[in-house]
Coordinates of C-alpha atoms in Angstrom, one line a residue:
E1 CA -18.1 -16.7 23.0
G2 CA -17.7 -13.4 21.7
W3 CA -15.5 -11.2 19.2
E4 CA -12.1 -10.1 19.8
G5 CA -9.3 -7.6 18.6
C6 CA -6.1 -6.7 19.4
L7 CA -3.5 -4.1 19.2
S8 CA -1.0 -6.8 19.3
I9 CA -2.3 -8.3 15.6
P10 CA -4.1 -5.0 14.8
G11 CA -7.1 -5.3 11.7
L12 CA -8.3 -8.7 12.3
R13 CA -11.2 -9.7 14.5
G14 CA -12.6 -13.2 15.8
I15 CA -14.7 -15.7 17.9
V16 CA -12.7 -16.5 21.4
P17 CA -15.0 -18.6 24.5
R18 CA -13.9 -16.9 27.7
F19 CA -15.3 -16.7 30.9
R20 CA -18.6 -15.2 31.7
R21 CA -17.7 -14.2 35.4
I22 CA -14.1 -14.2 37.0
K23 CA -12.8 -14.0 40.2
V24 CA -8.9 -12.1 40.6
R25 CA -6.9 -12.5 43.5
G26 CA -3.6 -10.3 43.7
R27 CA -1.6 -8.1 45.4
D28 CA -1.6 -4.5 45.2
L29 CA 2.0 -2.2 45.0
E30 CA 2.4 -2.3 48.9
G31 CA 2.0 -6.0 48.8
N32 CA -1.6 -5.9 50.6
A33 CA -4.4 -8.8 49.3
V34 CA -6.9 -7.7 46.3
S35 CA -9.3 -9.3 45.2
L36 CA -12.6 -8.2 42.3
T37 CA -14.8 -10.5 40.4
A38 CA -15.5 -8.8 36.8
D39 CA -18.6 -10.1 34.4
G40 CA -19.1 -9.6 30.9
F41 CA -16.9 -7.5 28.8
H42 CA -14.8 -6.3 32.0
A43 CA -14.2 -10.1 32.3
R44 CA -13.0 -10.4 28.9
V45 CA -10.7 -8.0 29.2
I46 CA -9.0 -8.7 32.0
Q47 CA -9.2 -12.5 30.7
H48 CA -7.4 -11.2 27.0
E49 CA -4.7 -8.8 28.7
F50 CA -3.7 -12.0 31.5
D51 CA -3.2 -14.1 28.5
H52 CA -0.9 -11.4 27.2
L53 CA 1.7 -12.3 30.2
D54 CA 1.9 -15.8 29.1
G55 CA 2.4 -14.9 25.1
I56 CA -1.0 -15.6 24.2
V57 CA -3.0 -14.3 22.0
F58 CA -6.7 -14.3 21.2
L59 CA -5.9 -16.5 17.8
D60 CA -4.4 -19.3 20.7
R61 CA -7.7 -19.2 22.2
M62 CA -9.9 -19.4 19.3
E63 CA -11.9 -22.7 18.7
S64 CA -11.8 -22.2 14.8
P65 CA -10.0 -19.9 12.3
A66 CA -13.6 -19.8 10.6
S67 CA -14.6 -16.7 11.9
L68 CA -11.6 -14.7 11.3
A69 CA -12.4 -11.5 10.0
F70 CA -10.4 -8.7 8.6
E71 CA -11.9 -5.4 10.8
Q72 CA -13.2 -4.0 7.4
E73 CA -15.0 -7.2 6.8
W74 CA -16.0 -7.4 10.2
E75 CA -17.4 -3.6 10.6
R76 CA -19.5 -4.4 7.2
Y77 CA -21.0 -8.0 7.2
I78 CA -20.8 -8.1 10.9
L79 CA -21.9 -4.5 12.4
G80 CA -23.8 -4.0 9.2
S81 CA -21.9 -0.6 8.8
D82 CA -20.6 0.6 5.9
L83 CA -18.0 2.8 6.7

């Protein structure tokens, strides 16, 4: 689980479960097979963006709305900054 936000839903953050490591397979612009393994934040970003291809936003992946926070609250209470 980790915090996510999205430019499609500005100003909100929430905790979203994602795989820590993923393997991606696809084709490049010339049709050649490509693959990569992504870990951590990179894996999270790929999963987040792949969801958009299916019309899914991070809110749809949240297990509970209890972690949903406005960005200003998130910065103050979660990150501990007073911006």
